PDB file of C-alpha atoms in Angstrom:
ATOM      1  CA  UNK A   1      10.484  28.099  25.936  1.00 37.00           C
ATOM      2  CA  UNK A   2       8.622  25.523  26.520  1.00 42.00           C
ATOM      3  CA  UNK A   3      11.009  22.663  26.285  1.00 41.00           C
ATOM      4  CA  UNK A   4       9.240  21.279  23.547  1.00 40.00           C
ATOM      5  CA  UNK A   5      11.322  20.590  20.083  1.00 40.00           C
ATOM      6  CA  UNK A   6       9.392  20.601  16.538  1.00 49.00           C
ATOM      7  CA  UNK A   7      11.119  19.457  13.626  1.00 54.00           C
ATOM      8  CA  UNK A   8      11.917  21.916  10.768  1.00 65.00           C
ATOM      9  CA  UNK A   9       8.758  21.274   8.107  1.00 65.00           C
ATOM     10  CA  UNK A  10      11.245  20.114   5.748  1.00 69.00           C
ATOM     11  CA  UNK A  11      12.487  17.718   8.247  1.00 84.00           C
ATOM     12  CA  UNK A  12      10.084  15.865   9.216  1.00 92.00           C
ATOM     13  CA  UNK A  13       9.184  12.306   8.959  1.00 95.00           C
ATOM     14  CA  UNK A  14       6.100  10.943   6.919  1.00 96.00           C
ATOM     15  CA  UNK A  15       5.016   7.446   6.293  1.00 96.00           C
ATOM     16  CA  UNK A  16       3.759   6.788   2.767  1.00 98.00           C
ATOM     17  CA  UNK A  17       2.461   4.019   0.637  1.00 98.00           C
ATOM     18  CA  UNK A  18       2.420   4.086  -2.812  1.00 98.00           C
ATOM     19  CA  UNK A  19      -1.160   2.205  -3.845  1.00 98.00           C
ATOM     20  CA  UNK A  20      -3.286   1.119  -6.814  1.00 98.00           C
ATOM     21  CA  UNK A  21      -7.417   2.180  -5.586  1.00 98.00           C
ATOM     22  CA  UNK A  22     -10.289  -0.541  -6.576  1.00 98.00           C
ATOM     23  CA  UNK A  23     -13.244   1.389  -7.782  1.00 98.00           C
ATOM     24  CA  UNK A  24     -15.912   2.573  -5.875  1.00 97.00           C
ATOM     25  CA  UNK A  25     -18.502  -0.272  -6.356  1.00 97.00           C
ATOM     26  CA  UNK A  26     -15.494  -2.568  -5.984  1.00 98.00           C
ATOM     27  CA  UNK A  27     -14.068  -0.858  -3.388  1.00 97.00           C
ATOM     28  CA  UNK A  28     -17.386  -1.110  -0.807  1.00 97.00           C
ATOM     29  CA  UNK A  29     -17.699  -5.275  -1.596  1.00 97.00           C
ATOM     30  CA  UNK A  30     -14.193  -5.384  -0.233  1.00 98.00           C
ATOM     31  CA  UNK A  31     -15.401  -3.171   2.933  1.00 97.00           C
ATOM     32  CA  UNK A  32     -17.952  -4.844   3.710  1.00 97.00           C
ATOM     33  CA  UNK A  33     -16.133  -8.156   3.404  1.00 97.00           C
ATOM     34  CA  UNK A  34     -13.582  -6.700   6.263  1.00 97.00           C
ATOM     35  CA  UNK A  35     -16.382  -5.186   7.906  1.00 96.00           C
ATOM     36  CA  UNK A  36     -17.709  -8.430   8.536  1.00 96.00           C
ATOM     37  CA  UNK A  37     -14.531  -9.797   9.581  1.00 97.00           C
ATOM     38  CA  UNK A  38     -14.020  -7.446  11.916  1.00 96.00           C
ATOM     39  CA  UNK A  39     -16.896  -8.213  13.676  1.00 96.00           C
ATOM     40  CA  UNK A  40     -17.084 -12.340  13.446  1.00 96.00           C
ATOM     41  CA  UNK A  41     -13.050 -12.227  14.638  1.00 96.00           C
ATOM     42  CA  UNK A  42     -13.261  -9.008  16.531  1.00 94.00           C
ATOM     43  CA  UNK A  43     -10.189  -6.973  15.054  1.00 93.00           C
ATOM     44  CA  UNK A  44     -11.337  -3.260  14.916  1.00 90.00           C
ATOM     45  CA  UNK A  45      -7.679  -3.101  12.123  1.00 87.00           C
ATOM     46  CA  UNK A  46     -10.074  -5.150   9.352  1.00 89.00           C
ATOM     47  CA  UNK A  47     -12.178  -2.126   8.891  1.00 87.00           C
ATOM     48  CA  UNK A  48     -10.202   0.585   9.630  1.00 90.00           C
ATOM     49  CA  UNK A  49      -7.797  -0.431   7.112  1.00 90.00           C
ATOM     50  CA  UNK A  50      -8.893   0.237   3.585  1.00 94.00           C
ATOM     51  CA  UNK A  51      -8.657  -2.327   1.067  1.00 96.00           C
ATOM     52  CA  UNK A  52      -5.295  -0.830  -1.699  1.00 97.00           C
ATOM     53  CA  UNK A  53      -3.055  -2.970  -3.046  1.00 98.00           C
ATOM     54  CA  UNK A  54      -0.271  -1.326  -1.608  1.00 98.00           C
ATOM     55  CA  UNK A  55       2.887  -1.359  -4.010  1.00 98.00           C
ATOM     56  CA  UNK A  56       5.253   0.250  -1.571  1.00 98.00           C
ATOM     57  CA  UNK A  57       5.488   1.480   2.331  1.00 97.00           C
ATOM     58  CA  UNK A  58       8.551   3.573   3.204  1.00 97.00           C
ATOM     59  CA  UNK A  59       9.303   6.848   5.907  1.00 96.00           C
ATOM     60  CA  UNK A  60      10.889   9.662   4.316  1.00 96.00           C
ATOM     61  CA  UNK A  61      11.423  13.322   5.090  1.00 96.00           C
ATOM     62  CA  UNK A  62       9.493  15.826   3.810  1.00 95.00           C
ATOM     63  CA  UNK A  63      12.278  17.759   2.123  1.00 95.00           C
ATOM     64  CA  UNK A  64      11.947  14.317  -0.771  1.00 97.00           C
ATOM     65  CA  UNK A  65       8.358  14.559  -1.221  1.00 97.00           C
ATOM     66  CA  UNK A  66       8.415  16.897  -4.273  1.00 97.00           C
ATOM     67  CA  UNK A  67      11.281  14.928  -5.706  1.00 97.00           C
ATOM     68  CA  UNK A  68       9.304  11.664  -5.368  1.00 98.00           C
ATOM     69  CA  UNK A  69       6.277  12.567  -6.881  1.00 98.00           C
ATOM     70  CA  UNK A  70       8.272  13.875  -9.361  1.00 97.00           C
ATOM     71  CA  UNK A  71      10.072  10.149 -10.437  1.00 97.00           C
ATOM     72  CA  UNK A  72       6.784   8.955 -10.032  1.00 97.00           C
ATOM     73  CA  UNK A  73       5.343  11.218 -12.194  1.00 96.00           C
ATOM     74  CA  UNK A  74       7.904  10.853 -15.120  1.00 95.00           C
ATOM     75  CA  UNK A  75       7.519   6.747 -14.524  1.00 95.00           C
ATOM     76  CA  UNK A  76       3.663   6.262 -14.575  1.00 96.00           C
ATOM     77  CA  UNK A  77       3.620   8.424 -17.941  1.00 95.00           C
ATOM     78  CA  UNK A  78       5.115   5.825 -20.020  1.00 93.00           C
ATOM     79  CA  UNK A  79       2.383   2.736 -18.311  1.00 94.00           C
ATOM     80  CA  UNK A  80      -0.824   1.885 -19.887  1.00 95.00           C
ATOM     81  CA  UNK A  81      -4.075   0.938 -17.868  1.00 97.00           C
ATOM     82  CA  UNK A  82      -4.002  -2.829 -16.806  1.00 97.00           C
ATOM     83  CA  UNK A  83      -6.500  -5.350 -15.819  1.00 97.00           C
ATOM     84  CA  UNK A  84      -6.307  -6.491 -12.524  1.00 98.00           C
ATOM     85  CA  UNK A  85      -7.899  -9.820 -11.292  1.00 98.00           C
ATOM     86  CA  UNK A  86      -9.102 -10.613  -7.795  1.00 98.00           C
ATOM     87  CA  UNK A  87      -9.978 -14.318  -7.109  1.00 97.00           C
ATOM     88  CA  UNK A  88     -10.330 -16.110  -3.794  1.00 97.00           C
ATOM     89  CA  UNK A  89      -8.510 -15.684  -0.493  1.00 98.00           C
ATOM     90  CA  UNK A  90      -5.320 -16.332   0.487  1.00 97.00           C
ATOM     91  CA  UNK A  91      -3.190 -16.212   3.770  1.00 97.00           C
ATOM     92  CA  UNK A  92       0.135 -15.531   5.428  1.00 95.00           C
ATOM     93  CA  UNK A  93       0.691 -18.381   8.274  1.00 94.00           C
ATOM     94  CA  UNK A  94      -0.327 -17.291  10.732  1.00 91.00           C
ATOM     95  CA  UNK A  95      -1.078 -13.439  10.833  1.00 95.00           C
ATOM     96  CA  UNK A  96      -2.849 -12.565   8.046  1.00 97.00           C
ATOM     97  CA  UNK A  97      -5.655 -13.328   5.732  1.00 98.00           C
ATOM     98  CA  UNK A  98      -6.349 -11.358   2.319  1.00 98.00           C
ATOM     99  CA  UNK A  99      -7.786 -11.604  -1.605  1.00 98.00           C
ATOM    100  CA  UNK A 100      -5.776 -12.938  -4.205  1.00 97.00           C
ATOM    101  CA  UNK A 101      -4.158 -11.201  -6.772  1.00 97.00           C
ATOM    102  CA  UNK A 102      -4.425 -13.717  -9.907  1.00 96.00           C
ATOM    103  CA  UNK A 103      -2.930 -11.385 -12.369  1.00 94.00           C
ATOM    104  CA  UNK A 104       0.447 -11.092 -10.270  1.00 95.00           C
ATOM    105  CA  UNK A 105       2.892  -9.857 -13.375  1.00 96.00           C
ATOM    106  CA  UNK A 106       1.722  -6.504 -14.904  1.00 95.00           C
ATOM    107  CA  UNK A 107       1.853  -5.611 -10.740  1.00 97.00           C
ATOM    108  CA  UNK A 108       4.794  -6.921  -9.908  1.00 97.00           C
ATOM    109  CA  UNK A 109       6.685  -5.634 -13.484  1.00 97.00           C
ATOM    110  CA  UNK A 110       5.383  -2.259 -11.799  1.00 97.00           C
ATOM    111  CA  UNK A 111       6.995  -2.768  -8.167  1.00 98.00           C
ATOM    112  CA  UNK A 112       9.814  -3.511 -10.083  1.00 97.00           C
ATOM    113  CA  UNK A 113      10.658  -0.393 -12.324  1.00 96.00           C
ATOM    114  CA  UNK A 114       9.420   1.618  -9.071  1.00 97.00           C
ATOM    115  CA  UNK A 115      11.692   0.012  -6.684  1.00 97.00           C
ATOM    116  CA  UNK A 116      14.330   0.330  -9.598  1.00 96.00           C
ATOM    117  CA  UNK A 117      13.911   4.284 -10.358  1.00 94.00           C
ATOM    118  CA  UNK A 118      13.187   5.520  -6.430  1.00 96.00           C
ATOM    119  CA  UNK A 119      14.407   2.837  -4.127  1.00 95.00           C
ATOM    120  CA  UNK A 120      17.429   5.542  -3.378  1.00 95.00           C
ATOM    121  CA  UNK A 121      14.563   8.377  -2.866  1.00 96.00           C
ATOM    122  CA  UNK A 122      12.037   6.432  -0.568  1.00 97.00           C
ATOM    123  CA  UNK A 123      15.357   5.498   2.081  1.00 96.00           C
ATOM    124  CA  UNK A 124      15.288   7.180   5.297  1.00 94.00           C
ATOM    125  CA  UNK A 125      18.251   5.572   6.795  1.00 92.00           C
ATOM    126  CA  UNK A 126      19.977   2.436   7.381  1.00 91.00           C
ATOM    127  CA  UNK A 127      16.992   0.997   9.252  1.00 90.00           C
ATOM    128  CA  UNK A 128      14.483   2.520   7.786  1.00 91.00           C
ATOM    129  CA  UNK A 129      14.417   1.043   4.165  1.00 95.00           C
ATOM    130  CA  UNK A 130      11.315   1.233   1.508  1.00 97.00           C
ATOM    131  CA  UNK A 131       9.309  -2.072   1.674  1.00 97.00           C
ATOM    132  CA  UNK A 132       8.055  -2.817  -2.108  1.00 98.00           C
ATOM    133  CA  UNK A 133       5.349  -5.617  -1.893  1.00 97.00           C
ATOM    134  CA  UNK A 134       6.266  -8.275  -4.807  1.00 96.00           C
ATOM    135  CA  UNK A 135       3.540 -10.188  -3.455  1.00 96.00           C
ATOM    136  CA  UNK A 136       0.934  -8.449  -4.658  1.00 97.00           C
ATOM    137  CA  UNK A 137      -2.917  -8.924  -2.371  1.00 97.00           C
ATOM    138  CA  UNK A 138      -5.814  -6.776  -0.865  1.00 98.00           C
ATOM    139  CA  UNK A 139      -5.652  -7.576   3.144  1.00 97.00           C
ATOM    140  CA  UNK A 140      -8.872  -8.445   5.018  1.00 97.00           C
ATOM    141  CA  UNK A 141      -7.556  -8.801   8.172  1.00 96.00           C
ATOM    142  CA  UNK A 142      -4.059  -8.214   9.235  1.00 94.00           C
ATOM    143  CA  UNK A 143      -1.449  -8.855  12.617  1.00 94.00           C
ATOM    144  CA  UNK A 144      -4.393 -11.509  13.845  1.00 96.00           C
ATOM    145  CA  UNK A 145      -4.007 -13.248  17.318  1.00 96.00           C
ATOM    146  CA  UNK A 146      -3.478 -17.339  16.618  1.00 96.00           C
ATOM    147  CA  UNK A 147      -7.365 -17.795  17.527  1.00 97.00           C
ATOM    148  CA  UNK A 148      -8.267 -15.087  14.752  1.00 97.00           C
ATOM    149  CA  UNK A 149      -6.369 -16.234  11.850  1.00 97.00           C
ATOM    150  CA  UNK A 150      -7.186 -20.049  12.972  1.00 97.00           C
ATOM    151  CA  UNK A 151     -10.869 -19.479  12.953  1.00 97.00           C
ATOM    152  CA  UNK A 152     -11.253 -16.982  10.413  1.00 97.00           C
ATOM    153  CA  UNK A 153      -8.649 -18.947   7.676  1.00 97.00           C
ATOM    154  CA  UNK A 154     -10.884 -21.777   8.119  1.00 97.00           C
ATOM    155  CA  UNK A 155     -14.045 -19.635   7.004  1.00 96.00           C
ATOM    156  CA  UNK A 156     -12.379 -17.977   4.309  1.00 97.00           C
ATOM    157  CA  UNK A 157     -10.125 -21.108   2.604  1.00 95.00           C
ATOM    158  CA  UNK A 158     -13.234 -22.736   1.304  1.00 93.00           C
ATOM    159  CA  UNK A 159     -14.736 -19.146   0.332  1.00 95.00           C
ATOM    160  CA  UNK A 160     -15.306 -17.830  -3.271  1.00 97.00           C
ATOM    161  CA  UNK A 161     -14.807 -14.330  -4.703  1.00 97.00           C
ATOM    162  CA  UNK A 162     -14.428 -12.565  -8.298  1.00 98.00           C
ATOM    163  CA  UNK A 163     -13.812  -9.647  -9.537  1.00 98.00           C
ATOM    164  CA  UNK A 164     -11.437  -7.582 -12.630  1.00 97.00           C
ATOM    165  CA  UNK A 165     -11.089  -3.812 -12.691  1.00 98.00           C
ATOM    166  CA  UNK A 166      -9.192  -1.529 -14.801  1.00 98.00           C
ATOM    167  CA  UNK A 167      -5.422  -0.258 -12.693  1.00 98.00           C
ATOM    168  CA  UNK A 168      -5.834   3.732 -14.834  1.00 97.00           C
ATOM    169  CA  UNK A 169      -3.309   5.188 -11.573  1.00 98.00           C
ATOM    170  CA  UNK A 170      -1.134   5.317  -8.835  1.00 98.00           C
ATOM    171  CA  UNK A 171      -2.086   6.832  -5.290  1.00 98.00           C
ATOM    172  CA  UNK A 172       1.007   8.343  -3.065  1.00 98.00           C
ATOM    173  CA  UNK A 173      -0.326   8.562   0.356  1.00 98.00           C
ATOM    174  CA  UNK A 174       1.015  10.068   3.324  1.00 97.00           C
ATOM    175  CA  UNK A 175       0.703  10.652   7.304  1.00 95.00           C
ATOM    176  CA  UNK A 176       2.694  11.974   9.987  1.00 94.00           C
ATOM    177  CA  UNK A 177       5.254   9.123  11.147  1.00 90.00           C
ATOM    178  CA  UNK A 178       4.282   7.495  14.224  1.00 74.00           C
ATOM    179  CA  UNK A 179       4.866   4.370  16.085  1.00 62.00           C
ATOM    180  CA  UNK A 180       2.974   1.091  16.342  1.00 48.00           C
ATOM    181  CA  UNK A 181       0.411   2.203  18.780  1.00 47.00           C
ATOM    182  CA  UNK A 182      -1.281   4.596  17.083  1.00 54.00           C
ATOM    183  CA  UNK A 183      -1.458   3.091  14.061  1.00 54.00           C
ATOM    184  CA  UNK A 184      -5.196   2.631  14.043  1.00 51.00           C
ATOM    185  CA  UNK A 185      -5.296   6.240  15.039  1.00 60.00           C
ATOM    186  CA  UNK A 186      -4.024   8.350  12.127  1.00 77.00           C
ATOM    187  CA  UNK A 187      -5.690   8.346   8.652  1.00 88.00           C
ATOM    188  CA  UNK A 188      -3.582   8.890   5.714  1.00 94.00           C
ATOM    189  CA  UNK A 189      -4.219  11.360   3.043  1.00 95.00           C
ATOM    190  CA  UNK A 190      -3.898  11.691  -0.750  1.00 97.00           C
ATOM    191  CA  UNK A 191      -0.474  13.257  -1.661  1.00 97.00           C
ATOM    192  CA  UNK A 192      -0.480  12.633  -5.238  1.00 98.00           C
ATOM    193  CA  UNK A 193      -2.197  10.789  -7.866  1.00 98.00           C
ATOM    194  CA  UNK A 194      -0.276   9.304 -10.760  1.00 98.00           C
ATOM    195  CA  UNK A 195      -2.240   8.603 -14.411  1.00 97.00           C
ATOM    196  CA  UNK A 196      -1.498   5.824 -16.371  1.00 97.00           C
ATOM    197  CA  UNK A 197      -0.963   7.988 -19.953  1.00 94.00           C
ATOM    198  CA  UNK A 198       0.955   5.579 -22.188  1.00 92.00           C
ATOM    199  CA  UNK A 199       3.316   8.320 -23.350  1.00 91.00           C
ATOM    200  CA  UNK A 200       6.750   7.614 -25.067  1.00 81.00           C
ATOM    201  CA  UNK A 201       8.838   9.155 -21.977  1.00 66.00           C
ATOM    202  CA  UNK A 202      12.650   9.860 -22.351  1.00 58.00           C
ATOM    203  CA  UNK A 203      14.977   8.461 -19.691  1.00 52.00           C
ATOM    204  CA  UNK A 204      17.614  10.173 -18.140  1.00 49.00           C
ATOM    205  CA  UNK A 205      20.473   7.874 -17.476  1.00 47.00           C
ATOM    206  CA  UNK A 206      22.947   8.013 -14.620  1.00 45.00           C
ATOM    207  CA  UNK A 207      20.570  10.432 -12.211  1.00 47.00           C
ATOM    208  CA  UNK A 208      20.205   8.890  -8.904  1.00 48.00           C
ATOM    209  CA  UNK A 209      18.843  11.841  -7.241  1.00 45.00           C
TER     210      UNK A 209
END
């Protein structure tokens, strides 16, 4: 023995986030946008973090996965592809500094009917609730010191940017659960990926679990 305890595989903790992916071509202008804010405000977070719209962060054991993805599954069937539109920057006094969302209602109708359907699922405990984002954005830089978000909203509040894509799926992704200060540290992976079919989809009523 060597005094060391490891979870059960069922049992242990994951964090996830449940995101919508730009494109590719989209994807690398928003990079290199947080690339370069990285360096002019020197957070190392702007480009490690990749640039979802994240619909919903929560911890959960591994045991719930399989049910998750499932309600996921069933949910996403019954959605059609959506337009999403990107315009400008935004901010959130005084930590934070990201691209608008301008078409705000098909994603937040989304959050919704997730949060509705698997809020129960996605709850670890008590403390540890499922966060779904009804404020829907693309973060360039995040958790900035008072000098960072100072300097860098002044840049970016008198900056321009466009763009539209097509929202075809869902991304579930997942990484061991660890605490603040490794955060940088661990890279999450691709659990699931939910299509966008526009199927008629039957609802079971009265099935919280």
């Amino acid at each position: 023995m060597n005094g060391l305890f490891t979870s059960p595989p069922g049992y242990r903790v994951y964090d996830y986030l449940l995101v919508i992916t730009p494109p590719e071509v989209l994807w690398n202008r928003l990079m290199k946008i947080k690339e370069d804010f990285s360096i002019a405000y020197k957070t190392d977070a702007a480009k490690w973090s990749k640039p979802y719209i994240t619909l919903v962060a929560f911890s959960q054991q591994a045991m719930w996965e399989e049910r998750i993805i499932n309600r996921l599954q069933n949910l996403t069937m019954a959605y059609a592809p959506f337009v999403i539109t990107l315009k400008d920057f935004g901010s959130f006094p005084s930590h934070t500094i990201y691209i608008n969302i301008t078409s705000k209602l098909a994603v937040q109708n989304l959050v919704k009917n997730i949060r509705t359907e698997t809020q129960r699922l996605m709850q670890l405990n008590e403390d540890k609730k499922p966060h779904f984002i009804m404020e829907p954005h693309i973060t360039i830089g995040r958790k900035l010191k008072p000098w960072q978000y100072e300097k860098g909203w002044l840049e970016y509040c008198n900056s321009h940017f466009s763009a539209r894509f097509m929202a075809t799926d869902i991304t579930l992704l997942k990484r061991p659960s660890i605490d603040a200060m490794q955060e940088n540290k661990t890279k999450y992976q691709a659990a699931a990926t939910f299509a966008f079919q526009n199927l008629p989809v039957v609802t079971k009523q009265g099935v919280l679990f």
